[in-house]
mmCIF file of C-alpha atoms in Angstrom:
data_model
loop_
_atom_site.group_PDB
_atom_site.id
_atom_site.type_symbol
_atom_site.label_atom_id
_atom_site.label_comp_id
_atom_site.label_asym_id
_atom_site.label_seq_id
_atom_site.Cartn_x
_atom_site.Cartn_y
_atom_site.Cartn_z
ATOM 1 C CA MET A 1 14.319 -6.273 -27.042
ATOM 2 C CA LYS A 2 15.180 -9.737 -24.942
ATOM 3 C CA LYS A 3 15.211 -7.147 -22.500
ATOM 4 C CA TRP A 4 11.621 -5.980 -23.241
ATOM 5 C CA LEU A 5 10.634 -9.490 -23.889
ATOM 6 C CA LEU A 6 12.031 -10.497 -19.933
ATOM 7 C CA LEU A 7 10.800 -7.076 -18.300
ATOM 8 C CA ILE A 8 6.947 -7.670 -20.026
ATOM 9 C CA ALA A 9 6.482 -11.242 -19.128
ATOM 10 C CA PHE A 10 8.494 -10.095 -15.501
ATOM 11 C CA CYS A 11 5.492 -7.665 -15.355
ATOM 12 C CA CYS A 12 2.109 -10.256 -16.874
ATOM 13 C CA ALA A 13 3.523 -12.274 -14.124
ATOM 14 C CA GLY A 14 2.457 -10.034 -11.420
ATOM 15 C CA LEU A 15 -1.256 -9.176 -12.902
ATOM 16 C CA ILE A 16 -2.971 -11.794 -11.012
ATOM 17 C CA PRO A 17 -2.233 -11.252 -6.891
ATOM 18 C CA ALA A 18 0.084 -13.768 -4.901
ATOM 19 C CA GLY A 19 -2.200 -16.363 -2.824
ATOM 20 C CA ALA A 20 -5.129 -15.192 -5.131
ATOM 21 C CA GLU A 21 -7.197 -18.928 -6.177
ATOM 22 C CA GLU A 22 -7.768 -19.276 -9.747
ATOM 23 C CA PRO A 23 -11.019 -19.778 -10.817
ATOM 24 C CA GLU A 24 -12.466 -22.880 -12.698
ATOM 25 C CA ASN A 25 -13.197 -23.371 -16.249
ATOM 26 C CA VAL A 26 -10.948 -20.843 -17.489
ATOM 27 C CA PRO A 27 -9.702 -20.655 -20.903
ATOM 28 C CA PRO A 28 -6.363 -22.219 -21.721
ATOM 29 C CA PRO A 29 -3.998 -18.223 -22.921
ATOM 30 C CA PRO A 30 -4.155 -17.542 -26.282
ATOM 31 C CA PRO A 31 -1.518 -18.650 -28.171
ATOM 32 C CA PRO A 32 1.602 -16.022 -28.892
ATOM 33 C CA PRO A 33 1.386 -13.567 -31.162
ATOM 34 C CA LYS A 34 2.186 -15.358 -35.228
ATOM 35 C CA SER A 35 2.800 -11.407 -36.863
ATOM 36 C CA GLU A 36 5.068 -8.508 -36.083
ATOM 37 C CA LYS A 37 1.489 -6.272 -36.114
ATOM 38 C CA GLU A 38 -0.067 -8.934 -33.429
ATOM 39 C CA ARG A 39 3.864 -8.690 -31.426
ATOM 40 C CA ARG A 40 3.657 -4.819 -31.647
ATOM 41 C CA THR A 41 0.175 -4.501 -30.418
ATOM 42 C CA SER A 42 0.761 -7.034 -27.866
ATOM 43 C CA PHE A 43 3.457 -4.973 -26.254
ATOM 44 C CA ALA A 44 1.184 -1.822 -26.529
ATOM 45 C CA ILE A 45 -1.806 -3.585 -24.932
ATOM 46 C CA TRP A 46 1.058 -4.569 -21.645
ATOM 47 C CA ARG A 47 2.611 -0.479 -22.056
ATOM 48 C CA ALA A 48 -1.033 0.851 -21.688
ATOM 49 C CA PHE A 49 -2.319 -1.746 -18.696
ATOM 50 C CA SER A 50 0.958 -0.159 -17.041
ATOM 51 C CA SER A 51 0.416 3.445 -17.745
ATOM 52 C CA LEU A 52 -2.830 2.716 -15.898
ATOM 53 C CA PRO A 53 -3.776 3.965 -12.648
ATOM 54 C CA GLU A 54 -4.156 1.622 -9.843
ATOM 55 C CA LYS A 55 -7.920 1.838 -9.415
ATOM 56 C CA GLU A 56 -8.755 1.445 -13.221
ATOM 57 C CA ARG A 57 -5.170 -1.470 -13.533
ATOM 58 C CA ARG A 58 -7.425 -3.080 -10.827
ATOM 59 C CA GLU A 59 -10.573 -2.939 -12.358
ATOM 60 C CA MET A 60 -9.380 -4.328 -15.726
ATOM 61 C CA VAL A 61 -7.803 -7.492 -13.628
ATOM 62 C CA LYS A 62 -11.180 -8.108 -12.291
ATOM 63 C CA LEU A 63 -12.317 -7.870 -16.085
ATOM 64 C CA GLN A 64 -9.833 -10.192 -17.141
ATOM 65 C CA ARG A 65 -11.023 -12.469 -14.572
ATOM 66 C CA THR A 66 -14.541 -12.226 -15.771
ATOM 67 C CA ASP A 67 -14.890 -11.079 -18.644
ATOM 68 C CA PRO A 68 -11.734 -12.213 -20.684
ATOM 69 C CA GLU A 69 -12.996 -11.687 -24.064
ATOM 70 C CA LYS A 70 -13.885 -7.920 -22.946
ATOM 71 C CA PHE A 71 -10.752 -7.304 -21.299
ATOM 72 C CA ARG A 72 -8.794 -8.383 -24.511
ATOM 73 C CA LYS A 73 -10.740 -5.725 -26.705
ATOM 74 C CA VAL A 74 -10.799 -2.946 -24.814
ATOM 75 C CA MET A 75 -6.878 -3.447 -24.436
ATOM 76 C CA THR A 76 -6.364 -3.895 -27.202
ATOM 77 C CA GLU A 77 -8.202 -0.100 -28.198
ATOM 78 C CA LYS A 78 -6.303 1.679 -25.478
ATOM 79 C CA GLY A 79 -3.134 -0.391 -27.088
ATOM 80 C CA GLU A 80 -3.760 0.663 -31.183
ATOM 81 C CA ALA A 81 -4.618 4.181 -29.163
ATOM 82 C CA LEU A 82 -1.186 4.126 -27.751
ATOM 83 C CA LEU A 83 0.709 3.060 -31.018
ATOM 84 C CA LYS A 84 -1.318 5.647 -33.243
ATOM 85 C CA ALA A 85 -0.355 8.265 -30.545
ATOM 86 C CA ASP A 86 3.172 7.284 -30.982
ATOM 87 C CA ARG A 87 3.081 7.146 -34.539
ATOM 88 C CA ASP A 88 1.371 10.249 -34.907
ATOM 89 C CA ARG A 89 4.876 12.105 -32.526
ATOM 90 C CA LEU A 90 6.709 10.802 -34.639
ATOM 91 C CA ILE A 91 5.541 11.399 -38.276
ATOM 92 C CA GLU A 92 5.727 15.018 -36.085
ATOM 93 C CA LEU A 93 9.055 15.421 -34.560
ATOM 94 C CA ARG A 94 10.324 13.922 -38.739
ATOM 95 C CA SER A 95 8.745 16.968 -39.829
ATOM 96 C CA MET A 96 10.139 18.888 -37.503
ATOM 97 C CA VAL A 97 13.239 17.813 -38.688
ATOM 98 C CA ALA A 98 12.805 17.875 -42.190
ATOM 99 C CA GLU A 99 11.336 21.367 -42.069
ATOM 100 C CA TYR A 100 14.693 22.372 -39.750
ATOM 101 C CA ILE A 101 17.240 21.334 -42.103
ATOM 102 C CA SER A 102 15.627 22.972 -44.744
ATOM 103 C CA THR A 103 14.994 26.357 -43.486
ATOM 104 C CA ALA A 104 17.752 29.032 -43.446
ATOM 105 C CA ASP A 105 15.795 31.462 -41.367
ATOM 106 C CA SER A 106 17.688 31.350 -38.101
ATOM 107 C CA ASP A 107 14.159 32.401 -36.453
ATOM 108 C CA ARG A 108 12.769 29.573 -37.306
ATOM 109 C CA ARG A 109 14.917 26.863 -36.788
ATOM 110 C CA GLU A 110 15.442 28.130 -33.825
ATOM 111 C CA GLU A 111 12.091 27.475 -33.259
ATOM 112 C CA LEU A 112 11.813 24.209 -34.447
ATOM 113 C CA TYR A 113 14.859 23.117 -32.067
ATOM 114 C CA LYS A 114 12.955 24.506 -29.110
ATOM 115 C CA LYS A 115 9.749 21.917 -30.447
ATOM 116 C CA ILE A 116 11.731 19.086 -31.281
ATOM 117 C CA GLU A 117 13.795 19.354 -28.018
ATOM 118 C CA ALA A 118 10.263 19.976 -26.285
ATOM 119 C CA ASN A 119 8.647 16.502 -28.300
ATOM 120 C CA VAL A 120 11.894 15.021 -27.385
ATOM 121 C CA ARG A 121 12.461 15.632 -24.153
ATOM 122 C CA PHE A 122 8.361 14.590 -23.388
ATOM 123 C CA ASP A 123 9.192 10.838 -24.603
ATOM 124 C CA TYR A 124 12.629 10.737 -22.420
ATOM 125 C CA PHE A 125 10.711 11.223 -20.066
ATOM 126 C CA LYS A 126 7.497 9.254 -20.192
ATOM 127 C CA ARG A 127 10.019 6.594 -20.796
ATOM 128 C CA LEU A 128 11.302 7.430 -17.322
ATOM 129 C CA GLU A 129 7.925 7.346 -15.773
ATOM 130 C CA GLU A 130 7.166 3.853 -17.432
ATOM 131 C CA ASN A 131 10.752 1.992 -16.468
ATOM 132 C CA ARG A 132 10.082 3.405 -13.452
ATOM 133 C CA ARG A 133 6.228 2.290 -12.296
ATOM 134 C CA HIS A 134 7.753 -1.012 -13.799
ATOM 135 C CA LEU A 135 10.924 -0.667 -10.998
ATOM 136 C CA GLU A 136 8.319 -0.168 -8.412
ATOM 137 C CA GLU A 137 5.699 -2.910 -9.604
ATOM 138 C CA MET A 138 9.221 -5.407 -9.577
ATOM 139 C CA LYS A 139 9.475 -3.980 -5.909
ATOM 140 C CA ARG A 140 5.930 -4.488 -4.895
ATOM 141 C CA ARG A 141 6.585 -8.443 -6.287
ATOM 142 C CA ALA A 142 9.865 -8.642 -4.339
ATOM 143 C CA ARG A 143 8.368 -7.582 -0.911
ATOM 144 C CA GLY A 144 5.351 -10.129 -1.752
ATOM 145 C CA LEU A 145 7.465 -13.036 -3.063
ATOM 146 C CA GLU A 146 10.061 -12.053 0.244
ATOM 147 C CA ALA A 147 6.506 -12.011 2.667
ATOM 148 C CA GLU A 148 5.869 -14.998 1.498
ATOM 149 C CA LEU A 149 9.145 -16.732 1.613
ATOM 150 C CA ASN A 150 9.769 -15.210 5.934
ATOM 151 C CA LYS A 151 6.503 -17.100 6.291
ATOM 152 C CA ARG A 152 7.665 -20.159 4.781
ATOM 153 C CA GLU A 153 10.714 -19.886 6.898
ATOM 154 C CA LYS A 154 8.927 -19.285 9.987
ATOM 155 C CA ASN A 155 6.533 -22.592 9.239
ATOM 156 C CA ALA A 156 9.463 -25.105 8.245
ATOM 157 C CA GLU A 157 9.542 -27.031 11.375
ATOM 158 C CA ALA A 158 5.386 -27.433 10.648
ATOM 159 C CA ALA A 159 5.636 -27.968 6.746
ATOM 160 C CA ILE A 160 8.540 -30.478 7.460
ATOM 161 C CA LYS A 161 6.985 -32.824 10.298
ATOM 162 C CA ALA A 162 3.569 -32.721 8.212
ATOM 163 C CA ARG A 163 5.736 -33.623 4.595
ATOM 164 C CA ILE A 164 7.478 -36.728 7.167
ATOM 165 C CA ASP A 165 3.993 -37.493 8.448
ATOM 166 C CA ALA A 166 2.771 -38.205 4.960
ATOM 167 C CA ILE A 167 5.619 -39.731 3.332
ATOM 168 C CA LEU A 168 4.685 -42.533 6.802
ATOM 169 C CA ARG A 169 1.172 -42.467 6.136
ATOM 170 C CA GLY A 170 1.987 -43.718 1.748
ATOM 171 C CA ASP A 171 0.431 -40.671 0.493
ATOM 172 C CA PRO A 172 1.376 -39.839 -2.428
ATOM 173 C CA ASP A 173 4.808 -38.065 -2.730
ATOM 174 C CA PRO A 174 3.868 -34.238 -2.519
ATOM 175 C CA GLU A 175 6.637 -33.031 -4.698
ATOM 176 C CA ALA A 176 6.256 -35.646 -7.495
ATOM 177 C CA PRO A 177 5.064 -33.433 -10.838
ATOM 178 C CA ARG A 178 1.802 -33.380 -11.241
ATOM 179 C CA PRO A 179 -0.196 -32.398 -14.310
ATOM 180 C CA HIS A 180 -1.222 -28.770 -15.345
ATOM 181 C CA PRO A 181 -5.009 -28.014 -13.756
ATOM 182 C CA ARG A 182 -6.034 -26.148 -17.115
ATOM 183 C CA ARG A 183 -4.337 -29.148 -19.657
ATOM 184 C CA LYS A 184 -5.839 -31.372 -20.890
ATOM 185 C CA LYS A 185 -4.122 -34.539 -20.023
#
């Protein structure tokens, strides 16, 4: 469970591209989910988001910035549809397993076994593909972070000189903690 939460947090942090300016008057993020159902829905929302094609994902990020309520509504619907599909597949799998166990006919058992195997194989490869997408997203973010680090490394001398000049002019310490721009003081 902790691994999934860390993975979700890591992926959520990458929704806004690095270097993008945050628009003013952005409402604070919603409070954390209180119930188990809200947690499952939140997880399903991020699973649904990560399963979207790149173009649609970018459109949803734009929607998130322009109309957060509509974004939440659309993604909640997609997440709930994903949960419903998962539940339906699980119910179908359980009924096939129950029938497999209770059936004495070897031909029917073999047919059910193949269906169960196809169902489990489908779920396995679907999760594998989700993991691959997550990994690719992490690699993309890592490349961006590495590029930013290289850029800062190249500009190190200029940044150091600018900091020294600021200190000597009596400017406030740029390294001092500052209040968060969206939080009230």
